[in-house]
Short mmCIF file of C-alpha atoms in Angstrom, two decimals:
data_model
loop_
_atom_site.label_atom_id
_atom_site.label_comp_id
_atom_site.label_asym_id
_atom_site.label_seq_id
_atom_site.Cartn_x
_atom_site.Cartn_y
_atom_site.Cartn_z
CA MET A 276 0.00 0.00 0.00
CA ILE A 277 1.14 3.52 -0.66
CA THR A 278 1.17 5.72 2.38
CA PRO A 279 1.68 9.37 1.68
CA LEU A 280 4.29 10.69 4.07
CA GLN A 281 3.20 14.21 3.46
CA ASN A 282 0.11 15.68 2.00
CA ASN A 283 1.21 19.17 1.15
CA ARG A 284 -1.14 19.65 -1.76
CA HIS A 285 -0.87 22.80 -3.70
CA THR A 286 -3.04 24.66 -6.06
CA SER A 287 -1.97 24.87 -9.65
CA ALA A 288 -0.81 27.98 -11.43
CA ALA A 289 -4.36 28.38 -12.64
CA GLY A 290 -5.47 28.36 -9.04
CA THR A 291 -7.51 25.19 -9.29
CA GLN A 292 -7.30 22.46 -6.68
CA GLN A 293 -5.64 19.36 -8.05
CA ALA A 294 -7.45 16.09 -8.60
CA ASP A 295 -8.06 13.66 -5.75
CA ASP A 296 -5.47 13.15 -3.05
CA ALA A 297 -4.50 9.57 -3.96
CA VAL A 298 -0.78 9.09 -4.18
CA VAL A 299 0.01 7.07 -7.29
CA ALA A 300 3.78 7.05 -6.90
CA SER A 301 6.14 7.71 -4.05
CA VAL A 302 9.90 7.77 -3.71
CA ARG A 303 11.64 7.61 -0.34
CA ASN A 304 15.27 8.30 0.54
CA LEU A 305 16.46 7.40 -2.93
CA GLN A 306 20.23 7.23 -3.37
CA LYS A 307 22.26 6.48 -6.45
CA SER A 308 25.88 6.92 -7.33
CA PHE A 309 27.96 5.97 -10.36
CA GLY A 310 31.43 5.05 -9.15
CA ASP A 311 32.57 7.91 -6.93
CA VAL A 312 29.98 10.34 -8.27
CA ILE A 313 26.94 10.64 -6.04
CA VAL A 314 23.97 11.63 -8.21
CA LEU A 315 20.99 11.17 -5.91
CA ARG A 316 21.69 11.68 -2.20
CA ASP A 317 18.27 11.59 -0.61
CA VAL A 318 15.31 12.17 -2.89
CA ASN A 319 11.73 12.00 -1.69
CA LEU A 320 8.59 12.71 -3.64
CA ASP A 321 4.92 11.88 -3.91
CA LEU A 322 2.99 12.00 -7.16
CA TYR A 323 -0.74 12.53 -6.84
CA ALA A 324 -3.42 11.31 -9.21
CA GLY A 325 -4.13 13.66 -12.08
CA GLU A 326 -1.33 16.13 -11.39
CA ASN A 327 1.62 17.32 -13.42
CA LEU A 328 4.71 17.29 -11.22
CA VAL A 329 7.74 19.04 -12.67
CA ILE A 330 11.20 18.04 -11.47
CA LEU A 331 13.33 21.08 -12.12
CA GLY A 332 17.09 21.10 -11.99
CA ARG A 333 20.33 21.72 -13.83
CA SER A 334 21.73 19.20 -16.25
CA GLY A 335 23.56 16.39 -14.49
CA THR A 336 21.63 16.65 -11.23
CA GLY A 337 20.14 13.17 -11.60
CA LYS A 338 16.66 14.06 -12.84
CA SER A 339 16.66 11.45 -15.59
CA VAL A 340 18.31 8.92 -13.28
CA LEU A 341 15.43 9.46 -10.85
CA ILE A 342 12.70 8.52 -13.33
CA LYS A 343 14.76 5.67 -14.78
CA CYS A 344 15.01 4.28 -11.25
CA MET A 345 11.24 4.61 -10.97
CA VAL A 346 10.63 2.31 -13.94
CA GLY A 347 13.38 -0.14 -13.04
CA LEU A 348 15.82 0.82 -15.81
CA ILE A 349 18.44 1.79 -13.24
CA LYS A 350 18.81 0.08 -9.87
CA PRO A 351 19.23 2.57 -7.03
CA ASP A 352 21.74 2.01 -4.21
CA ALA A 353 19.21 2.62 -1.46
CA GLY A 354 15.68 3.83 -0.83
CA SER A 355 12.25 2.68 -1.87
CA ILE A 356 9.99 3.32 -4.85
CA ASN A 357 6.31 2.61 -4.90
CA ILE A 358 4.34 2.92 -8.13
CA LEU A 359 0.60 2.20 -8.19
CA GLY A 360 1.02 -0.15 -5.23
CA TYR A 361 4.03 -1.98 -6.69
CA ASP A 362 7.20 -2.00 -4.62
CA VAL A 363 9.40 -1.50 -7.68
CA LEU A 364 12.68 -2.70 -6.18
CA LYS A 365 11.20 -6.03 -5.12
CA LEU A 366 9.44 -6.98 -8.37
CA ASN A 367 10.41 -9.94 -10.52
CA GLN A 368 10.60 -9.47 -14.30
CA ASP A 369 6.94 -10.39 -14.94
CA GLU A 370 5.68 -8.10 -12.19
CA LEU A 371 7.92 -5.32 -13.44
CA ASN A 372 6.45 -5.69 -16.95
CA GLU A 373 2.95 -5.62 -15.44
CA MET A 374 3.75 -2.37 -13.62
CA ARG A 375 5.42 -0.86 -16.68
CA LEU A 376 2.27 -1.37 -18.73
CA GLN A 377 0.65 1.28 -16.55
CA VAL A 378 3.50 3.75 -16.83
CA GLY A 379 4.32 5.64 -20.01
CA PHE A 380 7.85 6.91 -20.54
CA SER A 381 8.67 9.61 -23.07
CA PHE A 382 12.40 9.61 -23.76
CA GLN A 383 14.52 12.69 -24.28
CA GLY A 384 15.60 11.44 -27.71
CA SER A 385 12.12 10.04 -28.47
CA ALA A 386 13.59 6.51 -28.85
CA LEU A 387 11.38 5.63 -31.82
CA TYR A 388 12.19 2.24 -33.36
CA ASP A 389 14.01 3.51 -36.42
CA SER A 390 13.53 0.38 -38.52
CA MET A 391 9.74 0.68 -38.22
CA THR A 392 7.24 3.18 -39.63
CA VAL A 393 5.23 5.39 -37.28
CA ARG A 394 2.32 2.96 -37.65
CA GLN A 395 4.49 -0.02 -36.74
CA ASN A 396 5.97 1.89 -33.80
CA LEU A 397 2.48 2.32 -32.38
CA GLU A 398 1.28 -1.16 -33.28
CA PHE A 399 4.27 -2.81 -31.63
CA PRO A 400 3.22 -2.35 -27.97
CA LEU A 401 -0.39 -3.24 -28.82
CA GLN A 402 0.63 -6.51 -30.46
CA ARG A 403 3.21 -7.46 -27.85
CA ASN A 404 1.39 -6.36 -24.71
CA LEU A 405 -2.30 -6.64 -25.49
CA GLY A 406 -2.09 -9.38 -28.13
CA ILE A 407 -4.09 -7.32 -30.62
CA PHE A 408 -3.44 -8.51 -34.17
CA ASP A 409 -6.74 -7.58 -35.82
CA GLN A 410 -5.68 -4.99 -38.40
CA THR A 411 -8.93 -3.00 -38.16
CA GLU A 412 -8.63 -2.61 -34.40
CA LEU A 413 -4.92 -1.84 -34.64
CA ASN A 414 -5.58 0.77 -37.28
CA GLU A 415 -8.35 2.41 -35.25
CA ARG A 416 -6.22 2.64 -32.12
CA VAL A 417 -3.17 3.92 -33.98
CA VAL A 418 -5.15 6.59 -35.82
CA ASN A 419 -6.83 7.71 -32.57
CA ALA A 420 -3.50 7.99 -30.78
CA LEU A 421 -1.96 9.94 -33.65
CA GLU A 422 -4.99 12.25 -33.83
CA ASP A 423 -4.46 13.03 -30.15
CA VAL A 424 -0.99 14.32 -30.92
CA GLY A 425 -2.02 15.89 -34.24
CA LEU A 426 0.11 13.66 -36.43
CA GLU A 427 -2.28 11.36 -38.30
CA SER A 428 -0.70 12.47 -41.58
CA ALA A 429 2.66 10.96 -40.54
CA ILE A 430 1.28 7.47 -40.04
CA ASP A 431 3.30 5.77 -42.77
CA LYS A 432 6.47 7.79 -42.44
CA MET A 433 9.76 6.50 -41.12
CA PRO A 434 11.17 8.16 -38.00
CA SER A 435 14.06 9.54 -40.07
CA GLU A 436 11.52 11.58 -42.07
CA LEU A 437 10.17 13.35 -38.96
CA SER A 438 11.32 16.56 -37.30
CA GLY A 439 12.41 16.58 -33.64
CA GLY A 440 9.03 17.85 -32.45
CA MET A 441 7.15 15.28 -34.52
CA LYS A 442 9.32 12.50 -33.10
CA LYS A 443 8.52 13.67 -29.57
CA ARG A 444 4.81 13.62 -30.34
CA VAL A 445 4.96 10.17 -31.92
CA GLY A 446 6.90 8.98 -28.86
CA ILE A 447 4.17 10.35 -26.61
CA ALA A 448 1.47 8.75 -28.81
CA ARG A 449 3.26 5.40 -28.56
CA THR A 450 3.09 5.54 -24.77
CA LEU A 451 -0.47 6.88 -24.67
CA ILE A 452 -1.74 4.04 -26.84
CA LEU A 453 -1.53 1.72 -23.81
CA ASN A 454 -3.58 4.14 -21.68
CA PRO A 455 -1.01 4.56 -18.91
CA LYS A 456 -2.02 5.86 -15.50
CA ILE A 457 1.31 7.64 -15.05
CA MET A 458 3.38 9.47 -17.65
CA LEU A 459 7.08 10.22 -17.23
CA TYR A 460 8.51 12.84 -19.57
CA ASP A 461 12.28 13.10 -19.80
CA GLU A 462 13.22 16.60 -21.00
CA PRO A 463 10.23 16.86 -23.37
CA THR A 464 11.28 20.19 -24.88
CA ALA A 465 15.04 19.66 -25.04
CA GLY A 466 16.48 20.61 -28.41
CA LEU A 467 13.22 22.02 -29.77
CA ASP A 468 12.51 25.51 -31.06
CA PRO A 469 10.30 27.75 -28.86
CA ILE A 470 7.14 27.28 -30.92
CA THR A 471 7.46 23.49 -31.04
CA SER A 472 8.22 23.56 -27.31
CA ILE A 473 4.93 25.35 -26.70
CA GLU A 474 3.11 22.71 -28.76
CA ILE A 475 4.71 19.92 -26.69
CA ASN A 476 3.84 21.73 -23.45
CA ASP A 477 0.23 22.10 -24.62
CA LEU A 478 0.20 18.41 -25.45
CA ILE A 479 1.42 17.49 -21.95
CA VAL A 480 -1.37 19.54 -20.39
CA LYS A 481 -3.89 18.03 -22.84
CA VAL A 482 -2.78 14.51 -21.92
CA ARG A 483 -3.33 15.26 -18.23
CA ASP A 484 -6.78 16.72 -18.86
CA LYS A 485 -8.01 14.12 -21.36
CA TYR A 486 -6.52 10.92 -19.93
CA LYS A 487 -6.44 12.01 -16.26
CA THR A 488 -2.88 10.77 -16.03
CA ALA A 489 -0.47 11.77 -13.33
CA SER A 490 2.77 12.96 -14.87
CA ILE A 491 6.32 13.67 -13.86
CA ILE A 492 8.01 16.11 -16.20
CA ILE A 493 11.79 16.27 -16.00
CA THR A 494 13.05 19.58 -17.31
CA HIS A 495 15.49 22.44 -16.98
CA ASP A 496 13.29 24.57 -19.23
CA ILE A 497 11.63 27.24 -17.10
CA SER A 498 8.92 28.09 -19.63
CA SER A 499 8.03 24.41 -19.92
CA ALA A 500 7.85 24.15 -16.13
CA ARG A 501 5.62 27.23 -15.89
CA HIS A 502 3.36 25.95 -18.65
CA THR A 503 2.90 22.38 -17.50
CA ALA A 504 3.41 22.27 -13.72
CA ASP A 505 0.78 21.88 -11.07
CA ARG A 506 3.61 21.40 -8.62
CA VAL A 507 7.37 21.76 -8.87
CA ILE A 508 10.20 20.01 -7.07
CA ALA A 509 13.61 21.60 -7.43
CA LEU A 510 16.37 19.03 -7.43
CA VAL A 511 19.73 20.41 -6.31
CA GLY A 512 22.83 18.47 -5.35
CA GLY A 513 20.98 15.17 -5.21
CA TYR A 514 18.28 16.47 -2.83
CA ASN A 515 14.80 17.77 -3.53
CA LYS A 516 15.60 21.22 -2.23
CA GLN A 517 12.28 22.99 -2.62
CA GLU A 518 8.74 22.02 -3.38
CA GLY A 519 5.69 24.08 -4.25
CA THR A 520 3.77 25.66 -7.07
CA PHE A 521 5.75 27.30 -9.83
CA ASP A 522 5.02 30.77 -8.40
CA GLU A 523 6.15 29.70 -4.94
CA ILE A 524 9.40 28.25 -6.23
CA LYS A 525 9.92 31.35 -8.32
CA GLN A 526 10.07 33.48 -5.17
CA THR A 527 13.01 31.50 -3.87
CA THR A 528 16.02 33.24 -2.42
CA ASP A 529 18.12 30.09 -2.72
CA PRO A 530 21.31 31.05 -4.60
CA GLU A 531 21.36 27.72 -6.44
CA LEU A 532 17.82 28.14 -7.73
CA GLN A 533 17.61 31.87 -8.35
CA PRO A 534 19.64 31.77 -11.60
CA PHE A 535 16.88 29.65 -13.15
CA PHE A 536 14.37 32.43 -12.76
CA ASN A 537 16.65 35.39 -13.28
CA TYR A 538 17.90 34.06 -16.60
CA MET B 246 40.26 -4.08 -9.66
CA LYS B 247 40.89 -5.47 -13.15
CA ILE B 248 40.43 -9.05 -11.93
CA ARG B 249 37.24 -8.01 -10.16
CA ASN B 250 35.89 -6.37 -13.33
CA PHE B 251 36.87 -9.43 -15.35
CA LEU B 252 35.00 -11.74 -12.98
CA ILE B 253 31.97 -9.45 -13.03
CA ARG B 254 32.04 -9.56 -16.83
CA ILE B 255 32.23 -13.37 -16.82
CA ALA B 256 29.26 -13.55 -14.45
CA ASP B 257 27.37 -11.12 -16.64
CA ILE B 258 28.06 -13.18 -19.78
CA TYR B 259 26.96 -16.33 -17.95
CA ARG B 260 23.68 -14.67 -16.90
CA PHE B 261 23.11 -13.42 -20.44
CA VAL B 262 23.68 -16.84 -22.01
CA ALA B 263 21.59 -18.61 -19.36
CA ARG B 264 18.76 -16.13 -19.92
CA ALA B 265 18.93 -16.59 -23.69
CA VAL B 266 18.74 -20.38 -23.32
CA ARG B 267 15.95 -20.19 -20.73
CA GLU B 268 13.83 -17.79 -22.79
CA THR B 269 14.40 -19.88 -25.92
CA ILE B 270 13.04 -22.97 -24.23
CA LEU B 271 10.22 -21.42 -22.22
CA PRO B 272 7.16 -19.69 -23.75
CA PRO B 273 6.16 -17.19 -25.01
CA TYR B 274 7.90 -18.07 -28.28
CA GLU B 275 8.94 -15.51 -30.85
CA TRP B 276 7.85 -17.49 -33.93
CA LYS B 277 7.23 -14.55 -36.24
CA GLU B 278 10.38 -12.61 -35.43
CA THR B 279 12.51 -15.78 -35.44
CA LEU B 280 11.26 -16.69 -38.91
CA HIS B 281 11.96 -13.16 -40.05
CA GLN B 282 15.49 -13.34 -38.64
CA CYS B 283 16.03 -16.75 -40.28
CA PHE B 284 15.14 -15.17 -43.60
CA VAL B 285 17.46 -12.23 -42.90
CA VAL B 286 20.35 -14.54 -41.92
CA GLY B 287 19.92 -16.75 -44.98
CA ASN B 288 19.23 -13.97 -47.40
CA ARG B 289 22.12 -11.86 -46.19
CA SER B 290 24.76 -14.58 -46.37
CA LEU B 291 23.69 -16.93 -49.15
CA PHE B 292 25.38 -15.31 -52.13
CA LEU B 293 28.64 -14.59 -50.31
CA ILE B 294 28.82 -18.12 -48.93
CA ALA B 295 28.02 -19.63 -52.33
CA PHE B 296 30.70 -17.56 -54.02
CA THR B 297 33.48 -18.10 -51.44
CA SER B 298 32.73 -21.81 -50.99
CA PHE B 299 32.78 -22.38 -54.74
CA LEU B 300 36.13 -20.59 -55.00
CA ALA B 301 37.49 -22.49 -51.99
CA GLY B 302 36.53 -25.77 -53.70
CA VAL B 303 38.30 -24.71 -56.90
CA VAL B 304 41.45 -23.47 -55.15
CA PHE B 305 41.73 -26.42 -52.77
CA THR B 306 41.38 -28.87 -55.66
CA ARG B 307 43.94 -27.10 -57.84
CA GLN B 308 46.42 -26.89 -54.96
CA SER B 309 45.99 -30.51 -53.83
CA ARG B 310 46.10 -32.10 -57.29
CA PRO B 311 49.86 -31.71 -57.99
CA SER B 312 50.78 -33.22 -54.58
CA LEU B 313 48.52 -36.22 -55.11
CA ALA B 314 49.64 -36.58 -58.73
CA SER B 315 53.29 -36.82 -57.61
CA PHE B 316 52.32 -39.95 -55.62
CA GLY B 317 50.18 -41.27 -58.44
CA ALA B 318 47.15 -40.80 -56.20
CA GLU B 319 45.23 -38.33 -58.33
CA SER B 320 42.14 -40.53 -58.17
CA TRP B 321 41.94 -39.84 -54.44
CA LEU B 322 41.23 -36.18 -55.10
CA PRO B 323 37.41 -36.41 -54.64
CA SER B 324 37.91 -38.26 -51.35
CA LEU B 325 40.46 -35.76 -50.07
CA VAL B 326 38.47 -32.71 -51.09
CA SER B 327 35.14 -34.02 -49.83
CA GLN B 328 36.55 -34.98 -46.43
CA ALA B 329 38.36 -31.67 -46.09
CA VAL B 330 35.30 -29.68 -47.18
CA ILE B 331 32.71 -31.51 -45.11
CA ARG B 332 34.78 -32.03 -41.98
CA SER B 333 36.39 -28.63 -41.73
CA LEU B 334 36.53 -26.27 -44.68
CA GLY B 335 32.77 -25.85 -45.24
CA PRO B 336 31.82 -25.17 -41.60
CA LEU B 337 34.86 -22.96 -41.06
CA ILE B 338 34.32 -20.82 -44.16
CA THR B 339 30.63 -20.46 -43.40
CA GLY B 340 31.30 -19.69 -39.73
CA LEU B 341 33.94 -17.06 -40.43
CA ILE B 342 31.93 -15.36 -43.17
CA CYS B 343 28.83 -15.31 -41.00
CA ALA B 344 30.85 -14.01 -38.05
CA GLY B 345 31.95 -11.09 -40.23
CA LYS B 346 28.66 -10.49 -41.97
CA LEU B 347 26.05 -11.36 -39.36
CA GLY B 348 28.03 -10.82 -36.16
CA SER B 349 28.92 -7.26 -37.07
CA ASN B 350 25.39 -6.61 -38.25
CA ILE B 351 23.78 -7.90 -35.06
CA GLY B 352 26.30 -6.09 -32.85
CA ALA B 353 25.87 -2.79 -34.67
CA GLU B 354 22.08 -3.04 -34.92
CA LEU B 355 21.50 -3.84 -31.26
CA GLY B 356 24.27 -1.45 -30.22
CA SER B 357 22.63 1.36 -32.12
CA MET B 358 19.27 0.49 -30.55
CA ARG B 359 20.89 0.49 -27.11
CA VAL B 360 22.62 3.86 -27.37
CA SER B 361 19.54 5.52 -28.89
CA GLU B 362 17.45 4.17 -25.98
CA GLN B 363 15.24 2.05 -28.26
CA ILE B 364 15.89 -1.03 -26.14
CA ASP B 365 15.10 1.00 -22.99
CA ALA B 366 11.87 2.12 -24.67
CA MET B 367 10.95 -1.52 -25.27
CA GLU B 368 11.85 -2.36 -21.66
CA VAL B 369 9.68 0.36 -20.14
CA SER B 370 6.72 -0.49 -22.32
CA GLY B 371 6.92 -4.09 -21.09
CA THR B 372 7.45 -5.55 -24.55
CA ARG B 373 10.19 -8.03 -23.51
CA PRO B 374 13.00 -6.80 -25.79
CA PHE B 375 15.36 -9.58 -24.73
CA SER B 376 13.06 -12.20 -26.13
CA TYR B 377 12.23 -10.16 -29.23
CA LEU B 378 15.75 -9.05 -30.09
CA VAL B 379 18.14 -11.59 -28.58
CA VAL B 380 16.30 -14.91 -28.51
CA SER B 381 15.02 -14.54 -32.08
CA ARG B 382 18.48 -13.70 -33.45
CA VAL B 383 20.34 -16.39 -31.53
CA THR B 384 17.77 -19.01 -32.58
CA ALA B 385 17.95 -17.87 -36.19
CA THR B 386 21.74 -18.05 -36.41
CA THR B 387 21.77 -21.42 -34.60
CA LEU B 388 19.21 -22.90 -36.99
CA MET B 389 20.44 -21.31 -40.19
CA LEU B 390 24.19 -21.95 -39.93
CA PRO B 391 23.78 -25.74 -40.42
CA LEU B 392 21.68 -25.11 -43.53
CA LEU B 393 24.23 -22.65 -44.83
CA VAL B 394 27.01 -25.15 -44.16
CA VAL B 395 25.22 -27.85 -46.19
CA PHE B 396 24.84 -25.30 -48.99
CA ALA B 397 28.50 -24.24 -48.67
CA ASP B 398 29.65 -27.89 -48.80
CA ALA B 399 27.60 -28.45 -51.94
CA MET B 400 29.03 -25.35 -53.62
CA ALA B 401 32.61 -26.24 -52.66
CA LEU B 402 32.19 -29.76 -54.03
CA LEU B 403 30.64 -28.35 -57.17
CA GLY B 404 33.66 -26.08 -57.60
CA SER B 405 35.96 -29.01 -57.02
CA TYR B 406 34.07 -31.22 -59.49
CA LEU B 407 34.13 -28.57 -62.22
CA THR B 408 37.88 -28.16 -61.72
CA VAL B 409 38.52 -31.89 -61.92
CA ASN B 410 36.17 -32.20 -64.88
CA THR B 411 37.97 -29.39 -66.71
CA ILE B 412 41.38 -31.00 -66.17
CA ASN B 413 40.70 -34.67 -66.89
CA SER B 414 37.02 -34.92 -67.90
CA THR B 415 35.96 -36.91 -64.81
CA GLY B 416 32.23 -37.63 -64.98
CA PHE B 417 29.71 -36.22 -62.48
CA MET B 418 28.57 -39.66 -61.28
CA LEU B 419 32.11 -40.95 -60.88
CA TYR B 420 33.23 -37.90 -58.91
CA PHE B 421 30.26 -37.92 -56.52
CA ASN B 422 30.39 -41.69 -56.17
CA ASP B 423 33.93 -41.27 -54.80
CA VAL B 424 32.65 -38.49 -52.53
CA SER B 425 29.80 -40.62 -51.15
CA VAL B 426 32.13 -43.54 -50.44
CA SER B 427 34.68 -41.48 -48.56
CA VAL B 428 32.30 -39.36 -46.47
CA THR B 429 30.64 -40.97 -43.44
CA TYR B 430 27.49 -40.07 -41.53
CA VAL B 431 29.69 -39.06 -38.60
CA ASP B 432 31.40 -36.53 -40.88
CA ILE B 433 28.10 -35.09 -42.08
CA PHE B 434 26.26 -34.94 -38.76
CA SER B 435 29.26 -33.71 -36.78
CA SER B 436 29.71 -30.95 -39.34
CA ILE B 437 26.05 -29.92 -39.09
CA ILE B 438 26.01 -29.99 -35.28
CA LYS B 439 29.26 -28.06 -35.16
CA ALA B 440 27.73 -25.46 -37.45
CA GLY B 441 24.85 -25.12 -34.99
CA PHE B 442 27.35 -24.26 -32.25
CA PHE B 443 29.08 -21.80 -34.58
CA GLY B 444 25.71 -20.16 -35.21
CA PHE B 445 24.96 -19.99 -31.50
CA ALA B 446 28.38 -18.41 -30.85
CA ILE B 447 27.88 -15.80 -33.58
CA GLY B 448 24.36 -14.93 -32.39
CA ILE B 449 25.07 -14.79 -28.68
CA VAL B 450 28.31 -12.81 -29.03
CA GLY B 451 26.73 -10.31 -31.43
CA CYS B 452 23.71 -9.87 -29.21
CA TYR B 453 25.77 -9.57 -26.02
CA ALA B 454 28.08 -6.97 -27.56
CA GLY B 455 25.18 -4.96 -28.98
CA TYR B 456 22.92 -5.27 -25.96
CA HIS B 457 25.65 -3.91 -23.68
CA ALA B 458 26.91 -1.16 -25.98
CA GLU B 459 27.50 2.19 -24.36
CA ARG B 460 29.06 5.59 -25.02
CA GLY B 461 27.35 6.55 -28.25
CA THR B 462 28.63 5.87 -31.73
CA THR B 463 32.02 4.72 -30.44
CA GLY B 464 30.21 2.07 -28.45
CA VAL B 465 28.32 0.91 -31.54
CA GLY B 466 31.58 0.53 -33.47
CA ARG B 467 33.14 -1.30 -30.57
CA ALA B 468 30.13 -3.62 -30.31
CA ALA B 469 30.35 -4.52 -33.99
CA ASN B 470 34.10 -5.08 -33.72
CA THR B 471 33.81 -7.19 -30.56
CA ALA B 472 31.06 -9.25 -32.17
CA VAL B 473 33.28 -10.15 -35.12
CA VAL B 474 36.54 -10.75 -33.28
CA ALA B 475 35.10 -12.65 -30.33
CA SER B 476 32.85 -14.85 -32.45
CA MET B 477 35.75 -15.71 -34.80
CA ILE B 478 37.90 -16.75 -31.84
CA LEU B 479 35.00 -18.77 -30.43
CA ILE B 480 34.52 -20.49 -33.79
CA PHE B 481 38.12 -21.73 -33.76
CA ILE B 482 37.80 -22.87 -30.14
CA VAL B 483 34.54 -24.72 -30.90
CA ASP B 484 36.17 -26.25 -33.98
CA LEU B 485 39.09 -27.54 -31.93
CA LEU B 486 36.88 -28.91 -29.15
CA SER B 487 34.50 -30.57 -31.58
CA LEU B 488 37.42 -32.21 -33.37
CA GLN B 489 38.60 -33.77 -30.11
CA PHE B 490 35.06 -34.92 -29.36
CA ILE B 491 34.32 -36.31 -32.84
CA ASN B 492 37.61 -38.23 -32.90
CA LEU B 493 36.24 -40.31 -30.03
CA PHE B 494 33.51 -41.56 -32.39
CA ARG B 495 35.89 -42.09 -35.29
CA ARG B 496 38.02 -44.42 -33.18
#
């Protein structure tokens, strides 16, 4: 069972109370080092149902490592991770796969399967996870997912024919097609132009509103954080240094965080 | 520290191989992808193996003929060539060519997927990439190498026959009658089984190197290189071990 250690709910930038108070994911005292380099010293967080939680921090502060630990891609040195009732660090491979089906992960580099078309990229998880091989049903689901991200025209293109923003959106569509309860976005606007970044930010908000997913958005992009966050955790030196709404964090006097907002 | 890292690597390889064997035996099976990989393996190597085996048959025959002729044993040429081709030359040529062609391809393909996080993307979507990528490829190389060896043997013998026929007009039936008399079932089956082990070595080394690639494009290059070099060394080791083992039956 997930037991929230703290219930410091916040109101979003729009001033609306977040969805219900159920914690869908929690991380406690997470530690991870690579050789002599300590990346995560003591990270704690709770993710509530239906909220967008932004993890803000400089490059190299372990933000991506944090969410990779959450889905079992990286094994932490210490701590505990609970996702939708699963104690992630104690799962066997089958249980881990079962948990992962409920968690979508959007990679920084999109990670589209480059030998497959966009259609095949989206069909792949449906065939392998849900055993759907009926072409009509596959087609319907793929088209719906691509419509959600506004890319139905790219259905038969290869990933190499897509722009960076289009790849990100296809990557998000590929995770959404399994109707995840939690979405993890790793630097969703990294390397994109400002206008495409706004489109991706809008899409992240749309996903939360339409699918009622809880999301963790890893970013160092302040405008992305402002646009998408219901709540922000600032990760500094391997600790979650501050937590609050974007406007609260913005008022910080912390010398390590101020440069983010004064830039 | 180096010894510790070496032992960790050995343990990691053992786990990888054990997992590949376990997931090959236990369901769910990757029928569709395995068949696709079998086609890729065969299709990718067939022409090259046909060409090199044919040439090897021609060259080996032309080089052996003067030595045999000096002893007045020219009529033993079909026996010598067929035993050499079926026992050693055919499997070795096929194994080395496939190590270069398939091993590098598997290492680079999986390595590229690893460094571009495609394998991670499969992992986090619960689509069992190990089974899809590794088991299918290792099964395909293990199954297809014996078939390719049979094909290579046939092409080498054809090359040898055409050479002999050109020099002294030996008939097709006479040549292959000599071949069938001198080659035993032990020769044929040991060659085929050995080729299966060669295929397993090529597949597992290529997959291991690619699956554990790191550090970007350099890592992909290193994975492809490791796949070729390590699988070639393994092929010679397997060849030596199988020779010792098969000799027990020949006695």
